[in-house]
Coordinates of C-alpha atoms (C1' of nucleotides) in Angstrom, one line a residue:
Chain X
M1 CA 87.2 -37.2 42.8
H2 CA 90.1 -35.0 41.2
V3 CA 90.6 -38.2 38.3
F4 CA 87.9 -37.6 36.5
L5 CA 88.4 -33.7 35.9
S6 CA 90.3 -32.5 33.1
R7 CA 93.8 -30.4 33.3
K8 CA 91.5 -27.2 32.6
K9 CA 89.1 -27.9 35.6
I10 CA 92.0 -29.1 37.8
L11 CA 93.7 -25.6 37.1
Y12 CA 89.9 -23.4 37.7
R13 CA 89.8 -25.3 41.0
S14 CA 93.9 -24.3 42.1
F15 CA 92.9 -21.0 41.2
A16 CA 89.2 -20.6 42.9
M17 CA 91.8 -21.9 45.7
V18 CA 93.8 -19.8 45.7
L19 CA 91.4 -17.0 45.3
Q20 CA 89.2 -18.2 48.1
R21 CA 92.6 -17.9 50.5
I22 CA 92.6 -14.6 49.8
C23 CA 89.3 -13.2 49.8
S24 CA 88.6 -15.4 52.9
R25 CA 87.6 -12.4 54.9
A26 CA 84.9 -10.9 52.4
K27 CA 82.6 -13.8 52.8
S28 CA 80.0 -11.6 51.1
I29 CA 82.4 -13.0 47.8
K30 CA 81.2 -15.5 45.9
I31 CA 84.1 -18.3 43.8
F32 CA 82.7 -19.6 41.2
R33 CA 83.6 -23.6 41.0
P34 CA 82.8 -26.3 38.4
L35 CA 79.9 -27.4 39.4
S36 CA 79.9 -31.4 40.4
N37 CA 75.9 -32.4 40.1
P38 CA 76.3 -34.1 36.5
E39 CA 72.8 -32.8 36.2
L40 CA 73.8 -29.0 36.9
I41 CA 77.4 -28.8 34.2
M42 CA 74.7 -28.2 31.6
K43 CA 75.5 -25.2 30.5
Q44 CA 73.4 -22.5 30.8
W45 CA 72.7 -19.2 28.2
K46 CA 71.9 -16.2 27.6
I47 CA 69.5 -16.2 24.4
K48 CA 71.6 -13.4 23.1
N49 CA 74.6 -16.3 22.6
L50 CA 72.5 -18.8 21.7
L51 CA 70.8 -17.4 19.2
A52 CA 73.9 -16.2 17.6
C53 CA 75.4 -20.2 17.5
E54 CA 76.5 -21.3 14.4
N55 CA 76.0 -24.7 15.0
A56 CA 73.4 -26.2 17.3
A57 CA 74.6 -26.9 20.6
G58 CA 74.2 -29.9 23.1
R59 CA 71.6 -29.9 26.1
I60 CA 71.4 -26.6 27.8
R61 CA 69.6 -24.7 30.0
V62 CA 68.0 -21.3 29.4
M63 CA 66.4 -19.3 32.2
G64 CA 63.7 -15.9 31.5
W65 CA 60.4 -15.0 31.1
V66 CA 57.4 -15.3 29.0
R67 CA 56.3 -13.4 26.3
T68 CA 53.7 -14.9 24.7
R69 CA 52.2 -18.4 24.2
R70 CA 50.8 -19.8 21.7
D71 CA 49.3 -23.3 21.4
S72 CA 49.3 -25.6 19.3
R73 CA 47.8 -29.2 18.5
G74 CA 50.1 -31.2 20.6
F75 CA 52.2 -29.0 21.8
S76 CA 52.7 -24.9 23.0
F77 CA 55.3 -22.3 21.6
L78 CA 56.5 -20.1 24.3
E79 CA 58.1 -17.0 23.3
I80 CA 61.0 -16.7 26.1
N81 CA 63.2 -13.6 26.9
D82 CA 65.7 -13.1 29.1
G83 CA 66.6 -9.3 29.0
S84 CA 70.2 -10.8 27.2
C85 CA 68.9 -9.3 23.7
L86 CA 66.1 -7.8 22.2
A87 CA 65.0 -11.0 20.3
N88 CA 62.5 -14.0 22.0
L89 CA 63.5 -17.7 21.8
Q90 CA 61.0 -19.6 20.4
V91 CA 60.1 -22.9 22.9
I92 CA 58.7 -26.0 21.9
A93 CA 56.9 -27.1 24.9
D94 CA 55.1 -30.7 23.9
D95 CA 52.1 -32.1 25.2
G96 CA 54.5 -35.0 26.3
L97 CA 56.4 -33.2 29.0
D98 CA 55.4 -33.5 32.4
G99 CA 53.4 -30.8 34.3
Y100 CA 52.2 -30.0 30.0
E101 CA 48.5 -29.1 31.3
Q102 CA 50.7 -26.1 33.8
V103 CA 52.6 -25.4 30.9
K104 CA 50.0 -24.9 28.8
K105 CA 48.7 -21.9 31.5
L106 CA 51.7 -20.0 31.5
T107 CA 51.0 -16.3 30.9
T108 CA 52.9 -13.8 29.6
G109 CA 55.3 -12.3 32.6
S110 CA 55.6 -15.7 34.1
A111 CA 59.6 -17.3 34.8
V112 CA 60.4 -20.5 33.7
A113 CA 63.9 -22.5 33.1
V114 CA 63.9 -24.3 30.0
E115 CA 66.2 -27.6 29.3
G116 CA 66.3 -29.2 25.9
A117 CA 68.0 -28.9 22.7
L118 CA 68.3 -26.7 20.4
G119 CA 67.6 -27.2 16.2
Q120 CA 67.4 -25.1 13.5
S121 CA 63.7 -24.1 13.6
P122 CA 60.9 -25.6 10.2
G123 CA 58.8 -22.0 11.1
K124 CA 59.7 -18.1 9.9
G125 CA 61.7 -15.7 12.4
Q126 CA 64.2 -17.0 13.6
K127 CA 66.8 -19.3 13.0
W128 CA 67.4 -21.4 16.3
E129 CA 64.4 -23.1 18.4
L130 CA 64.5 -25.1 21.4
A131 CA 62.9 -28.8 21.6
A132 CA 62.1 -28.4 25.3
D133 CA 62.5 -31.9 27.7
R134 CA 61.8 -30.0 30.9
V135 CA 60.1 -26.7 31.4
E136 CA 60.0 -25.9 35.0
I137 CA 57.6 -22.9 36.1
L138 CA 59.5 -20.7 38.7
Q139 CA 56.8 -18.3 38.9
T140 CA 52.7 -18.2 36.6
A141 CA 52.1 -14.4 36.7
P142 CA 48.4 -13.8 37.7
N143 CA 46.6 -12.3 34.6
D144 CA 46.7 -8.9 36.2
Y145 CA 50.1 -8.5 34.6
P146 CA 49.8 -5.0 33.4
L147 CA 52.2 -5.7 30.0
Q148 CA 50.2 -7.1 26.9
K149 CA 51.2 -8.3 23.5
K150 CA 50.8 -4.6 21.9
R151 CA 52.1 -1.4 22.2
H152 CA 51.4 0.7 25.5
S153 CA 51.7 4.1 25.5
D154 CA 54.9 5.7 27.3
E155 CA 53.0 7.8 29.3
F156 CA 51.3 4.5 30.8
L157 CA 54.4 3.0 31.0
R158 CA 55.8 5.7 33.4
T159 CA 53.4 4.8 35.5
I160 CA 54.5 1.2 35.7
A161 CA 58.2 2.3 35.0
H162 CA 59.4 -0.9 37.7
L163 CA 57.9 -3.4 34.8
R164 CA 59.0 -0.8 32.2
P165 CA 62.3 -2.4 31.1
R166 CA 60.2 -5.9 30.5
T167 CA 59.4 -4.6 27.3
N168 CA 61.5 -4.2 24.3
K169 CA 61.3 -0.5 23.9
Y170 CA 63.0 -0.2 27.0
G171 CA 64.4 -3.4 27.5
A172 CA 66.4 -2.1 24.3
A173 CA 67.2 1.7 26.0
F174 CA 68.7 0.3 28.5
R175 CA 71.4 -2.0 26.8
I176 CA 71.7 0.7 24.5
R177 CA 72.3 3.2 27.6
S178 CA 74.9 1.0 29.2
A179 CA 76.6 0.1 26.1
L180 CA 77.2 4.3 25.9
A181 CA 77.5 4.4 29.3
F182 CA 80.8 1.9 28.6
A183 CA 82.1 3.8 25.2
V184 CA 82.5 7.0 27.7
H185 CA 85.0 5.2 29.9
A186 CA 86.2 4.0 26.5
F187 CA 86.6 7.1 24.3
F188 CA 88.5 8.5 27.3
R189 CA 90.7 5.7 27.8
E190 CA 91.8 5.7 24.7
K191 CA 92.9 9.0 24.6
G192 CA 94.1 8.5 27.8
F193 CA 92.1 10.9 30.3
V194 CA 92.3 10.2 33.8
C195 CA 88.4 9.2 35.6
I196 CA 88.2 10.7 38.6
H197 CA 84.8 10.3 40.7
T198 CA 84.1 13.7 42.2
P199 CA 81.6 14.8 45.6
I200 CA 77.8 14.3 45.4
L201 CA 78.1 16.4 48.7
T202 CA 78.7 20.2 48.2
G203 CA 79.6 22.8 50.9
S204 CA 79.9 25.6 47.6
D205 CA 76.7 26.9 48.2
C206 CA 76.3 28.0 44.3
E207 CA 77.5 26.8 42.1
G208 CA 76.4 28.7 39.4
A209 CA 73.8 26.4 37.6
G210 CA 70.3 26.8 39.1
A211 CA 68.4 25.9 42.0
L212 CA 70.2 23.4 44.6
F213 CA 68.6 20.3 46.8
S214 CA 70.3 21.0 50.2
A215 CA 71.3 17.9 52.1
T216 CA 71.0 17.6 55.8
T217 CA 70.9 14.8 58.9
L218 CA 68.2 17.4 60.7
D219 CA 64.9 16.8 61.5
P220 CA 63.0 19.3 59.2
T221 CA 60.2 19.7 61.2
N222 CA 62.0 20.7 64.6
F223 CA 64.2 23.0 62.7
S224 CA 63.7 26.3 60.0
P225 CA 66.7 26.8 58.2
A226 CA 65.6 30.8 56.9
G227 CA 67.1 33.2 58.0
N228 CA 68.7 31.4 60.7
K229 CA 72.6 31.5 59.6
D230 CA 73.5 29.1 62.1
A231 CA 70.7 27.0 61.4
F232 CA 73.6 24.3 60.1
A233 CA 75.9 24.6 62.5
G234 CA 74.3 21.3 64.4
D235 CA 74.2 19.3 61.4
F236 CA 76.2 16.5 60.3
F237 CA 78.6 18.8 58.1
G238 CA 78.7 21.8 60.8
Q239 CA 77.0 23.9 57.2
K240 CA 74.4 23.9 55.0
V241 CA 75.4 20.8 52.5
N242 CA 74.0 20.4 48.9
L243 CA 73.9 17.9 46.0
T244 CA 76.0 18.7 43.2
V245 CA 74.8 20.8 40.0
S246 CA 78.4 20.0 38.1
G247 CA 81.8 18.2 39.3
Q248 CA 83.3 20.3 36.8
L249 CA 84.6 22.7 39.7
S250 CA 86.7 19.3 41.0
A251 CA 87.2 18.1 37.6
E252 CA 89.2 21.3 36.8
M253 CA 91.7 20.6 39.9
F254 CA 92.6 17.5 38.7
A255 CA 93.0 18.4 35.2
L256 CA 95.7 20.6 36.6
S257 CA 97.2 17.9 37.9
L258 CA 96.9 14.9 36.2
G259 CA 96.2 16.8 32.5
N260 CA 93.5 15.7 30.9
V261 CA 90.6 14.0 33.6
Y262 CA 86.6 13.5 33.1
T263 CA 84.1 12.4 35.7
F264 CA 80.8 10.7 35.0
G265 CA 78.4 10.4 37.5
P266 CA 75.2 12.1 38.1
A267 CA 73.6 15.7 38.7
F268 CA 71.4 17.2 40.8
R269 CA 68.9 20.3 40.3
A270 CA 66.4 21.4 42.1
E271 CA 64.7 23.4 39.0
N272 CA 61.4 23.5 38.7
S273 CA 61.4 22.2 35.0
N274 CA 58.6 20.4 33.0
T275 CA 60.0 19.8 30.2
R276 CA 60.6 16.3 28.1
R277 CA 64.6 17.6 27.9
H278 CA 64.6 18.0 32.0
A279 CA 65.1 16.1 35.2
A280 CA 66.0 16.7 38.4
E281 CA 69.1 13.5 38.5
F282 CA 71.1 13.5 35.2
W283 CA 73.8 11.9 34.4
M284 CA 76.7 14.1 33.2
V285 CA 79.8 13.5 31.2
E286 CA 82.1 16.4 32.2
P287 CA 85.8 16.0 30.7
E288 CA 88.5 18.6 31.6
M289 CA 91.6 19.4 29.5
A290 CA 95.1 21.3 30.4
F291 CA 96.8 23.0 28.2
C292 CA 94.2 22.8 25.8
D293 CA 92.0 25.6 24.2
L294 CA 88.4 26.2 23.2
A295 CA 88.8 24.9 19.3
G296 CA 90.4 21.7 21.4
D297 CA 87.4 21.8 23.7
M298 CA 84.8 21.8 20.7
D299 CA 87.3 18.9 18.5
N300 CA 86.7 16.8 21.7
A301 CA 83.2 17.0 22.0
E302 CA 82.9 16.5 17.9
E303 CA 84.6 13.5 17.9
L304 CA 83.2 12.1 21.6
I305 CA 79.5 12.5 20.2
K306 CA 80.4 10.5 16.7
Y307 CA 83.0 8.2 18.6
L308 CA 79.4 7.3 20.9
I309 CA 76.8 7.1 18.0
S310 CA 79.6 4.7 16.0
R311 CA 80.2 2.7 18.7
A312 CA 76.0 2.2 19.2
M313 CA 75.1 2.1 16.2
I314 CA 78.0 -1.2 15.8
E315 CA 77.5 -3.0 19.1
C316 CA 73.9 -2.2 19.3
K317 CA 72.7 -3.1 15.6
E318 CA 69.6 -5.0 16.8
D319 CA 68.5 -3.0 19.4
L320 CA 68.8 -0.3 17.2
S321 CA 66.7 -1.3 14.5
L322 CA 63.6 -1.2 16.9
F323 CA 64.3 2.5 17.4
F324 CA 64.8 3.2 13.2
K325 CA 61.4 1.6 12.7
Y326 CA 59.6 1.9 15.4
V327 CA 60.6 5.1 17.5
D328 CA 61.9 7.7 14.4
K329 CA 62.0 6.8 10.9
D330 CA 64.5 9.3 9.8
L331 CA 66.9 8.1 12.8
E332 CA 69.3 6.1 11.3
K333 CA 69.7 8.5 8.7
R334 CA 70.1 11.3 11.0
L335 CA 72.0 9.2 13.0
E336 CA 74.8 8.9 9.7
T337 CA 74.7 12.5 8.8
I338 CA 76.4 13.4 12.0
L339 CA 78.6 10.6 11.6
E340 CA 79.4 12.5 8.0
K341 CA 79.1 15.8 8.5
D342 CA 81.5 18.2 9.9
F343 CA 80.1 19.7 12.9
L344 CA 79.2 23.0 11.5
R345 CA 80.8 25.7 14.1
I346 CA 79.6 29.1 13.9
S347 CA 80.5 32.2 16.8
Y348 CA 77.8 33.7 18.5
E349 CA 77.9 37.0 17.1
E350 CA 77.5 35.4 13.1
A351 CA 74.3 33.2 14.4
V352 CA 72.6 36.5 15.6
C353 CA 73.5 38.0 12.7
L354 CA 72.1 35.1 10.3
L355 CA 69.3 34.7 12.5
E356 CA 68.6 38.9 12.0
K357 CA 69.1 38.5 8.3
S358 CA 66.8 35.1 8.2
G359 CA 64.0 37.1 8.5
A360 CA 61.8 34.2 10.3
D361 CA 59.6 35.0 12.5
F362 CA 60.0 34.6 16.1
K363 CA 58.7 35.1 19.1
Y364 CA 61.5 36.5 20.9
D365 CA 63.7 39.3 19.3
I366 CA 67.2 38.6 18.7
S367 CA 69.8 41.1 19.3
W368 CA 73.4 40.5 20.3
G369 CA 73.9 40.3 23.6
K370 CA 70.5 38.5 24.1
E371 CA 70.3 34.8 24.9
L372 CA 69.7 32.4 22.4
Q373 CA 65.8 31.0 22.7
T374 CA 65.2 27.7 21.7
E375 CA 63.4 29.0 18.9
H376 CA 66.4 30.6 17.2
E377 CA 68.8 27.0 18.8
R378 CA 66.3 25.2 16.7
F379 CA 66.0 27.7 13.3
L380 CA 69.8 26.9 13.4
T381 CA 69.9 23.4 13.7
D382 CA 66.5 22.4 11.8
T383 CA 66.3 25.0 9.0
H384 CA 69.1 26.5 8.2
F385 CA 72.2 24.1 8.6
K386 CA 69.7 20.7 9.2
G387 CA 72.6 19.3 11.3
P388 CA 74.7 20.3 14.6
V389 CA 75.9 23.3 15.5
I390 CA 78.1 24.2 17.5
V391 CA 78.1 27.9 18.7
Y392 CA 80.8 30.1 20.3
D393 CA 82.2 33.0 22.1
Y394 CA 79.1 34.4 23.5
P395 CA 78.6 37.6 25.4
A396 CA 80.0 37.5 28.7
D397 CA 77.3 39.0 30.8
I398 CA 74.8 36.0 30.4
K399 CA 77.5 33.3 30.9
P400 CA 78.9 32.0 34.2
F401 CA 82.3 33.4 36.2
Y402 CA 84.7 30.1 35.2
M403 CA 84.4 30.9 31.5
R404 CA 87.7 32.6 29.9
V405 CA 87.2 36.6 29.2
N406 CA 88.3 37.3 25.3
D407 CA 90.4 39.6 24.2
D408 CA 87.8 41.8 22.8
G409 CA 86.6 42.3 26.7
R410 CA 82.9 41.2 25.9
T411 CA 82.8 38.3 24.6
V412 CA 83.8 34.6 26.6
A413 CA 85.2 31.5 24.9
A414 CA 82.4 29.5 25.7
M415 CA 80.5 26.7 23.0
D416 CA 76.9 25.1 22.9
V417 CA 76.6 22.1 20.9
L418 CA 73.2 22.0 19.5
M419 CA 71.4 18.9 18.1
P420 CA 68.2 18.9 15.9
G421 CA 65.4 17.9 17.6
I422 CA 67.3 17.6 21.2
G423 CA 68.4 20.8 21.1
E424 CA 71.9 22.0 23.3
I425 CA 74.0 18.3 24.6
I426 CA 76.7 19.8 25.5
G427 CA 77.8 23.0 27.1
G428 CA 81.6 24.3 27.8
S429 CA 84.4 27.2 27.6
Q430 CA 87.6 27.6 28.1
R431 CA 88.7 28.6 31.6
E432 CA 89.8 31.4 33.4
E433 CA 93.1 30.6 34.5
R434 CA 94.0 34.3 35.3
L435 CA 93.9 34.9 38.8
D436 CA 93.3 38.5 38.5
I437 CA 90.7 38.3 36.1
L438 CA 88.6 35.5 36.9
E439 CA 88.5 37.2 40.5
S440 CA 87.0 40.3 39.4
R441 CA 84.6 38.5 37.3
M442 CA 83.5 36.8 40.5
K443 CA 82.7 39.9 42.2
K444 CA 81.5 41.6 39.1
T445 CA 78.8 39.0 39.1
G446 CA 78.1 38.6 42.7
I447 CA 79.5 35.5 43.8
D448 CA 80.6 35.2 47.3
T449 CA 84.2 34.6 46.9
A450 CA 85.0 32.9 50.3
P451 CA 83.4 29.2 49.9
Y452 CA 85.9 29.9 46.2
W453 CA 88.6 30.2 47.8
W454 CA 90.5 26.8 46.7
Y455 CA 89.3 27.0 43.6
I456 CA 90.3 30.3 42.8
D457 CA 93.7 29.4 44.8
S458 CA 94.6 27.0 42.1
R459 CA 95.1 29.7 39.8
R460 CA 97.9 31.2 41.6
F461 CA 100.5 28.1 41.8
G462 CA 101.1 27.1 37.8
S463 CA 97.7 28.2 36.0
I464 CA 97.1 27.2 32.6
V465 CA 95.6 27.1 29.8
H466 CA 92.3 24.6 30.4
S467 CA 89.1 23.7 28.6
G468 CA 86.4 21.5 29.4
Y469 CA 82.3 20.2 28.9
G470 CA 79.2 18.8 30.2
L471 CA 77.3 16.0 28.0
G472 CA 74.0 15.4 29.5
F473 CA 74.3 11.4 29.0
E474 CA 70.8 11.1 29.1
R475 CA 70.4 13.5 25.8
L476 CA 72.4 11.3 24.1
I477 CA 70.9 8.8 25.1
M478 CA 67.8 10.5 23.5
L479 CA 69.7 11.7 20.4
V480 CA 70.9 8.0 19.8
T481 CA 67.4 6.0 20.2
G482 CA 64.9 8.8 18.9
I483 CA 63.0 8.8 22.2
S484 CA 61.4 12.3 22.8
N485 CA 61.4 12.4 26.2
I486 CA 64.1 12.7 28.9
R487 CA 61.9 10.6 31.2
D488 CA 62.0 7.8 29.1
V489 CA 66.1 6.8 29.3
I490 CA 66.7 6.8 32.5
A491 CA 65.4 4.2 34.8
F492 CA 63.5 6.0 37.9
P493 CA 63.3 9.5 36.5
R494 CA 62.9 11.8 38.9
T495 CA 61.2 15.2 37.8
P496 CA 59.1 18.4 40.1
G497 CA 56.4 16.2 41.7
N498 CA 57.8 12.4 40.6
I499 CA 59.8 9.7 42.3
A500 CA 57.4 7.3 43.6
F501 CA 60.0 4.3 41.9
Chain O
rU1 C1' 56.2 28.9 37.0
rC2 C1' 53.3 30.6 32.1
rC3 C1' 50.6 28.9 27.4
rC4 C1' 48.1 25.2 25.4
rC5 C1' 45.6 20.2 25.0
rA6 C1' 43.8 15.7 26.8
rG7 C1' 41.3 12.9 31.2
rU8 C1' 35.6 7.2 29.0
rA9 C1' 36.5 -0.6 30.6
rG10 C1' 42.6 -3.2 32.7
rC11 C1' 45.4 -0.9 28.0
rU12 C1' 44.6 2.6 23.0
rC13 C1' 40.8 4.9 22.0
rA14 C1' 35.0 6.6 19.9
rG15 C1' 31.0 8.9 22.3
rU16 C1' 27.7 13.4 17.0
rC17 C1' 22.8 18.8 18.7
rG18 C1' 22.6 18.1 25.4
rG19 C1' 18.4 12.7 25.6
rC20 C1' 19.4 4.1 27.6
rA21 C1' 28.1 4.0 28.1
rG22 C1' 30.6 1.9 22.8
rA23 C1' 35.0 -0.6 20.1
rG24 C1' 39.5 -3.1 19.1
rC25 C1' 43.6 -5.1 22.4
rA26 C1' 44.1 -7.9 26.9
rG27 C1' 41.1 -11.5 30.6
rG28 C1' 38.0 -15.8 30.8
rU29 C1' 35.7 -20.5 28.4
rG30 C1' 35.5 -23.3 24.0
rG31 C1' 37.3 -24.3 18.5
rC32 C1' 41.1 -24.4 15.0
rU33 C1' 46.2 -24.4 13.6
rG34 C1' 54.2 -25.6 13.1
rU35 C1' 52.6 -21.3 15.3
rU36 C1' 55.2 -16.4 15.6
rA37 C1' 51.4 -8.9 17.9
rA38 C1' 49.1 -16.4 15.5
rC39 C1' 43.5 -17.2 14.0
rC40 C1' 37.7 -18.4 15.1
rA41 C1' 33.1 -18.3 18.8
rC42 C1' 30.9 -16.9 22.6
rC43 C1' 31.1 -13.9 28.0
rG44 C1' 32.2 -10.3 31.5
rU45 C1' 33.6 -5.2 32.8
rG46 C1' 32.2 1.2 34.0
rU47 C1' 33.4 7.1 40.3
rC48 C1' 33.0 9.0 32.1
rC49 C1' 39.4 12.3 37.4
rG50 C1' 37.2 15.2 41.5
rU51 C1' 34.3 19.1 43.2
rG52 C1' 30.2 22.8 42.3
rG53 C1' 27.2 24.3 38.7
rU54 C1' 23.8 25.6 34.5
rU55 C1' 19.1 22.3 32.8
rC56 C1' 13.8 18.4 33.4
rG57 C1' 17.3 15.8 32.0
rA58 C1' 25.5 16.5 32.2
rG59 C1' 30.4 12.0 29.1
rU60 C1' 29.0 16.5 26.4
rC61 C1' 27.8 23.5 28.5
rC62 C1' 30.5 26.0 32.7
rG63 C1' 33.9 27.6 37.4
rC64 C1' 37.3 25.8 40.5
rG65 C1' 41.1 21.6 41.5
rC66 C1' 44.0 17.4 40.4
rU67 C1' 46.7 14.3 37.3
rG68 C1' 48.9 13.3 32.2
rG69 C1' 50.8 15.8 27.9
rG70 C1' 53.4 19.2 24.9
rG71 C1' 55.4 24.2 24.6
rA72 C1' 58.0 28.5 27.6
rG73 C1' 61.9 29.9 30.6
rC74 C1' 65.8 27.7 33.7
rC75 C1' 69.6 24.3 30.8
rA76 C1' 72.7 18.8 30.0

RNA sequence: UCCCCAGUAGCUCAGUCGGCAGAGCAGGUGGCUGUUAACCACCGUGUCCGUGGUUCGAGUCCGCGCUGGGGAGCCA
């Protein structure tokens, strides 16, 4: 049997055998070996690779879903999409095919496996097309398939969130999301950062950032936690437990040991936020850097955003073109501008001064000590500077305890990266590394220090200057794709009252 | 949570001054065609979001509720 196998295949087989022996206990691991059935040896292609071919390949096999069918005299055109790229593969199904009657009944959404020869297409719109000599119908979609060959509203597609990745726009968005997720890891890896997986379940009662989801194994119909201090004594962890709102505090511990670290994971916030920029479950990128001050923090944030945008523009050209063309006509130019220009850096005080002098008619008055409202941020990014702006050194009273108090005693080394159209995409700070000041700020802001003993403790042993920030991953996808609602850049969005999928 | 807007066919929407419920697309049938959001002809489709009210009469006006969208707050 093995006589006819090539050297390469023999090597591959022996490698597979070794691997199989190693993995013998892990039964779920599948070892891929060259198949013996010559019919199955025919290469199965992803459409992305097929369309990128320089020369026509031999007989090939493609599996995917029918996007549309157009009949002609004696044959049908099938547009097949397998999710590997935005483009469809045009398949020519001749009426001489076995089961052509069934092929003629193929509907949008049906699944097929097609075999045949790839050749140059005489028609406009595509370089290659597949002349099918076999069309295997895997399943015909009934005619109540909700996706049609036309544009649907984002609101409607949210009601069929399980099917929306089958559309051009959502398929493209989620391929871009994947590429950017990978790019996040690539960026930090190239810089020598260590990836830390911080806990999802947390015992800290308040991490500072808003309302929390609690996680419990107790039967909610059987106990009433309100006002009962020991209500969770019999629970899994013996205390009240929440879903994390941020990996920052954990990440800091690792920055103080491994140097530069980052986390990239989900965060959960139980705020009743009903906006296009908020979700109850979202993904956040949180670097923490040892021996790094606020300026270094801002440098890293700006570099990361530029890196991610440029990676998307290089790697997701085809998918991005859909957004440039149909979603936001100014998107391409805006992304190019972000790459070209330095992010403008302005202190909170300067920003307030500028806003006061602007003469603009704001709904909310602005003066030193007040929060910058969305309208103020928007004025800075969209009207005044027309580009990304980093505002830093905010009043201490409006920022959390862990941000480092500046020498003036009234501001903290905080920074927000504001993006045109998106608003705040990054929030970060230099962390308070001085034990006494940290403790006094926690007491001043009324935070119970007891559950944070470990965080405070880290400031006792070789405490150093360090900084970090949080990048809202969905907001990044919104920035890159021009999609204006956060519900449309996450697979199955969680917002108040909505968790159907 | 607050403010504003919307809810009519499977989808996207029109519906005038309160007077018989409409179009395009999708779907079905037939035709035509190397087509490409294919094209042409014909066919069917309604809890007008729900509820209460005003009126001879309500898709249309009013109250309440639900759902969705936009904005604000909270934030990433």
